[in-house]
């Protein structure tokens, strides 16, 4: 992992703490507010991936967004529910920001909904030296393959969730 000044956090939960139910399938199922700071000056775009490595069938992708413009001050306060039908930076593709497909086969955010036990949810941010030439709806594996060798820095936030 390339560490530096890049950081991702949420005002709703700290690293390795429980994600409030509002942001899960047991609540409103909206994306939590996020703050992304310390984006390297040389970064052109960001990739945001939220996944659950504890899913019984293997890592489950809850959100995949790529070509987020960077640096952008709006990243410092991404509001709750920002990853719905439209991206916080305009509608799909207006400025290059695009959704990849999550494990439900949809675009956008799908909150934690573990079948049993406590699961870890990784909110991962990557600063890249350029944009990815990929279409809306591409899978995470293809995005990861294309960003290999272009990552300037990366950071993560881990949230926990267990259904009652």
PDB file of C-alpha atoms in Angstrom:
ATOM      1  CA  UNK A   1       0.000   0.000   0.000  1.00  0.00           C
ATOM      2  CA  UNK A   2       1.310   3.430  -0.935  1.00  0.00           C
ATOM      3  CA  UNK A   3       0.770   5.630   2.109  1.00  0.00           C
ATOM      4  CA  UNK A   4       1.147   9.376   2.227  1.00  0.00           C
ATOM      5  CA  UNK A   5      -1.144  12.277   3.022  1.00  0.00           C
ATOM      6  CA  UNK A   6      -4.340  10.743   1.566  1.00  0.00           C
ATOM      7  CA  UNK A   7      -7.002  10.014   4.199  1.00  0.00           C
ATOM      8  CA  UNK A   8     -10.602   8.808   4.199  1.00  0.00           C
ATOM      9  CA  UNK A   9     -12.900   9.124   7.211  1.00  0.00           C
ATOM     10  CA  UNK A  10     -16.544   9.416   8.194  1.00  0.00           C
ATOM     11  CA  UNK A  11     -18.135  11.601  10.869  1.00  0.00           C
ATOM     12  CA  UNK A  12     -20.527   8.686  11.562  1.00  0.00           C
ATOM     13  CA  UNK A  13     -17.992   6.023  12.594  1.00  0.00           C
ATOM     14  CA  UNK A  14     -14.291   5.726  13.291  1.00  0.00           C
ATOM     15  CA  UNK A  15     -11.887   3.172  11.885  1.00  0.00           C
ATOM     16  CA  UNK A  16     -12.792  -0.344  13.090  1.00  0.00           C
ATOM     17  CA  UNK A  17     -16.030   0.842  14.708  1.00  0.00           C
ATOM     18  CA  UNK A  18     -19.653  -0.088  13.965  1.00  0.00           C
ATOM     19  CA  UNK A  19     -21.385   1.485  10.963  1.00  0.00           C
ATOM     20  CA  UNK A  20     -24.732   3.002  12.087  1.00  0.00           C
ATOM     21  CA  UNK A  21     -27.758   0.980  10.898  1.00  0.00           C
ATOM     22  CA  UNK A  22     -29.012   3.943   8.838  1.00  0.00           C
ATOM     23  CA  UNK A  23     -26.317   3.172   6.260  1.00  0.00           C
ATOM     24  CA  UNK A  24     -27.187  -0.547   5.984  1.00  0.00           C
ATOM     25  CA  UNK A  25     -30.001  -2.718   4.626  1.00  0.00           C
ATOM     26  CA  UNK A  26     -31.554  -2.536   8.109  1.00  0.00           C
ATOM     27  CA  UNK A  27     -31.946   1.249   7.798  1.00  0.00           C
ATOM     28  CA  UNK A  28     -32.186   3.714   4.911  1.00  0.00           C
ATOM     29  CA  UNK A  29     -29.493   1.849   2.922  1.00  0.00           C
ATOM     30  CA  UNK A  30     -27.798   5.109   1.922  1.00  0.00           C
ATOM     31  CA  UNK A  31     -24.077   5.714   1.708  1.00  0.00           C
ATOM     32  CA  UNK A  32     -22.507   7.224   4.830  1.00  0.00           C
ATOM     33  CA  UNK A  33     -20.985  10.701   4.747  1.00  0.00           C
ATOM     34  CA  UNK A  34     -17.296  10.593   3.886  1.00  0.00           C
ATOM     35  CA  UNK A  35     -14.365  12.957   3.954  1.00  0.00           C
ATOM     36  CA  UNK A  36     -11.412  12.520   1.625  1.00  0.00           C
ATOM     37  CA  UNK A  37      -8.461  14.815   2.334  1.00  0.00           C
ATOM     38  CA  UNK A  38      -4.780  14.979   1.512  1.00  0.00           C
ATOM     39  CA  UNK A  39      -5.218  14.144  -2.168  1.00  0.00           C
ATOM     40  CA  UNK A  40      -1.751  14.299  -3.760  1.00  0.00           C
ATOM     41  CA  UNK A  41      -1.240  17.332  -6.010  1.00  0.00           C
ATOM     42  CA  UNK A  42      -0.230  15.065  -8.910  1.00  0.00           C
ATOM     43  CA  UNK A  43      -3.438  13.017  -8.692  1.00  0.00           C
ATOM     44  CA  UNK A  44      -5.762  13.351 -11.678  1.00  0.00           C
ATOM     45  CA  UNK A  45      -8.547  11.009 -10.551  1.00  0.00           C
ATOM     46  CA  UNK A  46      -9.676   8.938  -7.583  1.00  0.00           C
ATOM     47  CA  UNK A  47     -11.234   5.496  -7.271  1.00  0.00           C
ATOM     48  CA  UNK A  48     -13.546   4.665  -4.351  1.00  0.00           C
ATOM     49  CA  UNK A  49     -14.339   1.023  -3.589  1.00  0.00           C
ATOM     50  CA  UNK A  50     -16.409  -0.287  -0.680  1.00  0.00           C
ATOM     51  CA  UNK A  51     -16.195  -4.033  -0.188  1.00  0.00           C
ATOM     52  CA  UNK A  52     -16.730  -6.819   2.351  1.00  0.00           C
ATOM     53  CA  UNK A  53     -13.973  -9.460   2.384  1.00  0.00           C
ATOM     54  CA  UNK A  54     -15.906 -11.524   4.966  1.00  0.00           C
ATOM     55  CA  UNK A  55     -18.818 -12.452   2.685  1.00  0.00           C
ATOM     56  CA  UNK A  56     -19.353 -16.239   2.520  1.00  0.00           C
ATOM     57  CA  UNK A  57     -19.024 -16.321  -1.284  1.00  0.00           C
ATOM     58  CA  UNK A  58     -15.864 -14.180  -1.350  1.00  0.00           C
ATOM     59  CA  UNK A  59     -15.337 -10.420  -1.386  1.00  0.00           C
ATOM     60  CA  UNK A  60     -18.633  -8.593  -1.996  1.00  0.00           C
ATOM     61  CA  UNK A  61     -18.529  -5.173  -3.666  1.00  0.00           C
ATOM     62  CA  UNK A  62     -20.925  -2.558  -2.240  1.00  0.00           C
ATOM     63  CA  UNK A  63     -19.769   0.503  -4.199  1.00  0.00           C
ATOM     64  CA  UNK A  64     -17.390   1.070  -7.093  1.00  0.00           C
ATOM     65  CA  UNK A  65     -16.741   4.601  -8.423  1.00  0.00           C
ATOM     66  CA  UNK A  66     -13.869   5.611 -10.699  1.00  0.00           C
ATOM     67  CA  UNK A  67     -12.574   8.713 -12.512  1.00  0.00           C
ATOM     68  CA  UNK A  68     -13.619  10.970  -9.616  1.00  0.00           C
ATOM     69  CA  UNK A  69     -12.004  14.347 -10.405  1.00  0.00           C
ATOM     70  CA  UNK A  70      -9.085  15.192  -8.146  1.00  0.00           C
ATOM     71  CA  UNK A  71      -8.156  17.285  -6.368  1.00  0.00           C
ATOM     72  CA  UNK A  72     -11.636  18.586  -5.610  1.00  0.00           C
ATOM     73  CA  UNK A  73     -12.635  20.389  -2.395  1.00  0.00           C
ATOM     74  CA  UNK A  74     -16.097  18.766  -2.532  1.00  0.00           C
ATOM     75  CA  UNK A  75     -14.436  15.508  -1.499  1.00  0.00           C
ATOM     76  CA  UNK A  76     -13.891  16.893   1.997  1.00  0.00           C
ATOM     77  CA  UNK A  77     -17.580  16.542   2.831  1.00  0.00           C
ATOM     78  CA  UNK A  78     -19.473  13.934   0.833  1.00  0.00           C
ATOM     79  CA  UNK A  79     -23.021  13.984   2.196  1.00  0.00           C
ATOM     80  CA  UNK A  80     -25.067  10.962   3.311  1.00  0.00           C
ATOM     81  CA  UNK A  81     -26.762   9.228   0.403  1.00  0.00           C
ATOM     82  CA  UNK A  82     -24.455  10.852  -2.151  1.00  0.00           C
ATOM     83  CA  UNK A  83     -23.951   7.627  -4.083  1.00  0.00           C
ATOM     84  CA  UNK A  84     -27.477   7.138  -5.374  1.00  0.00           C
ATOM     85  CA  UNK A  85     -28.694   7.525  -8.942  1.00  0.00           C
ATOM     86  CA  UNK A  86     -26.415  10.498  -9.567  1.00  0.00           C
ATOM     87  CA  UNK A  87     -22.842  10.998  -8.465  1.00  0.00           C
ATOM     88  CA  UNK A  88     -21.983  13.959  -6.212  1.00  0.00           C
ATOM     89  CA  UNK A  89     -19.999  15.467  -9.084  1.00  0.00           C
ATOM     90  CA  UNK A  90     -22.890  15.579 -11.574  1.00  0.00           C
ATOM     91  CA  UNK A  91     -24.862  12.910 -13.370  1.00  0.00           C
ATOM     92  CA  UNK A  92     -23.166   9.745 -14.562  1.00  0.00           C
ATOM     93  CA  UNK A  93     -20.221  10.555 -16.752  1.00  0.00           C
ATOM     94  CA  UNK A  94     -20.812  14.348 -16.920  1.00  0.00           C
ATOM     95  CA  UNK A  95     -17.317  15.041 -15.681  1.00  0.00           C
ATOM     96  CA  UNK A  96     -15.722  11.646 -16.104  1.00  0.00           C
ATOM     97  CA  UNK A  97     -16.796  10.174 -12.738  1.00  0.00           C
ATOM     98  CA  UNK A  98     -18.428   6.804 -13.362  1.00  0.00           C
ATOM     99  CA  UNK A  99     -19.953   3.942 -11.455  1.00  0.00           C
ATOM    100  CA  UNK A 100     -18.633   0.432 -11.724  1.00  0.00           C
ATOM    101  CA  UNK A 101     -21.044  -2.438 -11.072  1.00  0.00           C
ATOM    102  CA  UNK A 102     -21.449  -3.660  -7.484  1.00  0.00           C
ATOM    103  CA  UNK A 103     -21.978  -7.311  -6.537  1.00  0.00           C
ATOM    104  CA  UNK A 104     -25.758  -6.902  -6.729  1.00  0.00           C
ATOM    105  CA  UNK A 105     -25.259  -6.111 -10.415  1.00  0.00           C
ATOM    106  CA  UNK A 106     -26.307  -2.481  -9.891  1.00  0.00           C
ATOM    107  CA  UNK A 107     -24.706   0.943 -10.108  1.00  0.00           C
ATOM    108  CA  UNK A 108     -24.420   2.943  -6.885  1.00  0.00           C
ATOM    109  CA  UNK A 109     -24.264   2.049  -3.212  1.00  0.00           C
ATOM    110  CA  UNK A 110     -25.716  -1.021  -1.559  1.00  0.00           C
ATOM    111  CA  UNK A 111     -25.188  -1.014   2.190  1.00  0.00           C
ATOM    112  CA  UNK A 112     -23.941  -3.723   4.522  1.00  0.00           C
ATOM    113  CA  UNK A 113     -26.344  -6.644   4.870  1.00  0.00           C
ATOM    114  CA  UNK A 114     -24.318  -9.571   6.235  1.00  0.00           C
ATOM    115  CA  UNK A 115     -26.068 -12.952   6.539  1.00  0.00           C
ATOM    116  CA  UNK A 116     -24.437 -13.744   9.890  1.00  0.00           C
ATOM    117  CA  UNK A 117     -21.673 -12.543  12.188  1.00  0.00           C
ATOM    118  CA  UNK A 118     -19.726  -9.306  12.198  1.00  0.00           C
ATOM    119  CA  UNK A 119     -18.343  -8.286   8.819  1.00  0.00           C
ATOM    120  CA  UNK A 120     -15.682  -5.721   7.931  1.00  0.00           C
ATOM    121  CA  UNK A 121     -16.459  -3.105   5.282  1.00  0.00           C
ATOM    122  CA  UNK A 122     -13.450  -1.476   3.656  1.00  0.00           C
ATOM    123  CA  UNK A 123     -13.942   2.040   2.257  1.00  0.00           C
ATOM    124  CA  UNK A 124     -10.866   2.295   0.019  1.00  0.00           C
ATOM    125  CA  UNK A 125      -9.713   5.406  -1.812  1.00  0.00           C
ATOM    126  CA  UNK A 126      -7.000   5.400  -4.473  1.00  0.00           C
ATOM    127  CA  UNK A 127      -5.321   8.468  -6.003  1.00  0.00           C
ATOM    128  CA  UNK A 128      -4.329   7.824  -9.617  1.00  0.00           C
ATOM    129  CA  UNK A 129      -2.044   9.629 -12.035  1.00  0.00           C
ATOM    130  CA  UNK A 130      -4.685   9.592 -14.791  1.00  0.00           C
ATOM    131  CA  UNK A 131      -8.192   8.593 -15.816  1.00  0.00           C
ATOM    132  CA  UNK A 132      -9.283   5.046 -16.610  1.00  0.00           C
ATOM    133  CA  UNK A 133     -10.636   4.446 -20.118  1.00  0.00           C
ATOM    134  CA  UNK A 134     -13.470   2.196 -19.013  1.00  0.00           C
ATOM    135  CA  UNK A 135     -17.245   2.317 -19.503  1.00  0.00           C
ATOM    136  CA  UNK A 136     -19.904   2.835 -16.842  1.00  0.00           C
ATOM    137  CA  UNK A 137     -20.829  -0.489 -15.217  1.00  0.00           C
ATOM    138  CA  UNK A 138     -17.471  -2.237 -15.509  1.00  0.00           C
ATOM    139  CA  UNK A 139     -16.573  -4.661 -12.691  1.00  0.00           C
ATOM    140  CA  UNK A 140     -14.120  -4.007  -9.867  1.00  0.00           C
ATOM    141  CA  UNK A 141     -11.588  -6.571 -11.105  1.00  0.00           C
ATOM    142  CA  UNK A 142     -11.221  -4.747 -14.435  1.00  0.00           C
ATOM    143  CA  UNK A 143     -10.864  -1.395 -12.646  1.00  0.00           C
ATOM    144  CA  UNK A 144      -8.183  -2.831 -10.341  1.00  0.00           C
ATOM    145  CA  UNK A 145      -6.356  -4.305 -13.336  1.00  0.00           C
ATOM    146  CA  UNK A 146      -6.401  -0.971 -15.189  1.00  0.00           C
ATOM    147  CA  UNK A 147      -5.278   1.113 -12.198  1.00  0.00           C
ATOM    148  CA  UNK A 148      -2.292  -1.145 -11.489  1.00  0.00           C
ATOM    149  CA  UNK A 149       0.887   0.902 -11.887  1.00  0.00           C
ATOM    150  CA  UNK A 150      -1.038   4.196 -11.706  1.00  0.00           C
ATOM    151  CA  UNK A 151      -1.696   4.410  -7.948  1.00  0.00           C
ATOM    152  CA  UNK A 152       0.022   7.399  -6.325  1.00  0.00           C
ATOM    153  CA  UNK A 153      -1.449   6.831  -2.855  1.00  0.00           C
ATOM    154  CA  UNK A 154      -4.181   4.830  -1.173  1.00  0.00           C
ATOM    155  CA  UNK A 155      -6.006   4.912   2.141  1.00  0.00           C
ATOM    156  CA  UNK A 156      -8.828   3.008   3.788  1.00  0.00           C
ATOM    157  CA  UNK A 157     -11.471   3.204   6.484  1.00  0.00           C
ATOM    158  CA  UNK A 158     -12.897   0.013   7.996  1.00  0.00           C
ATOM    159  CA  UNK A 159     -16.419  -0.128   9.367  1.00  0.00           C
ATOM    160  CA  UNK A 160     -18.017  -3.090  11.120  1.00  0.00           C
ATOM    161  CA  UNK A 161     -21.581  -4.351  10.968  1.00  0.00           C
ATOM    162  CA  UNK A 162     -23.560  -7.272  12.374  1.00  0.00           C
ATOM    163  CA  UNK A 163     -27.288  -7.717  11.889  1.00  0.00           C
ATOM    164  CA  UNK A 164     -29.311  -8.215  15.065  1.00  0.00           C
TER     165      UNK A 164
END
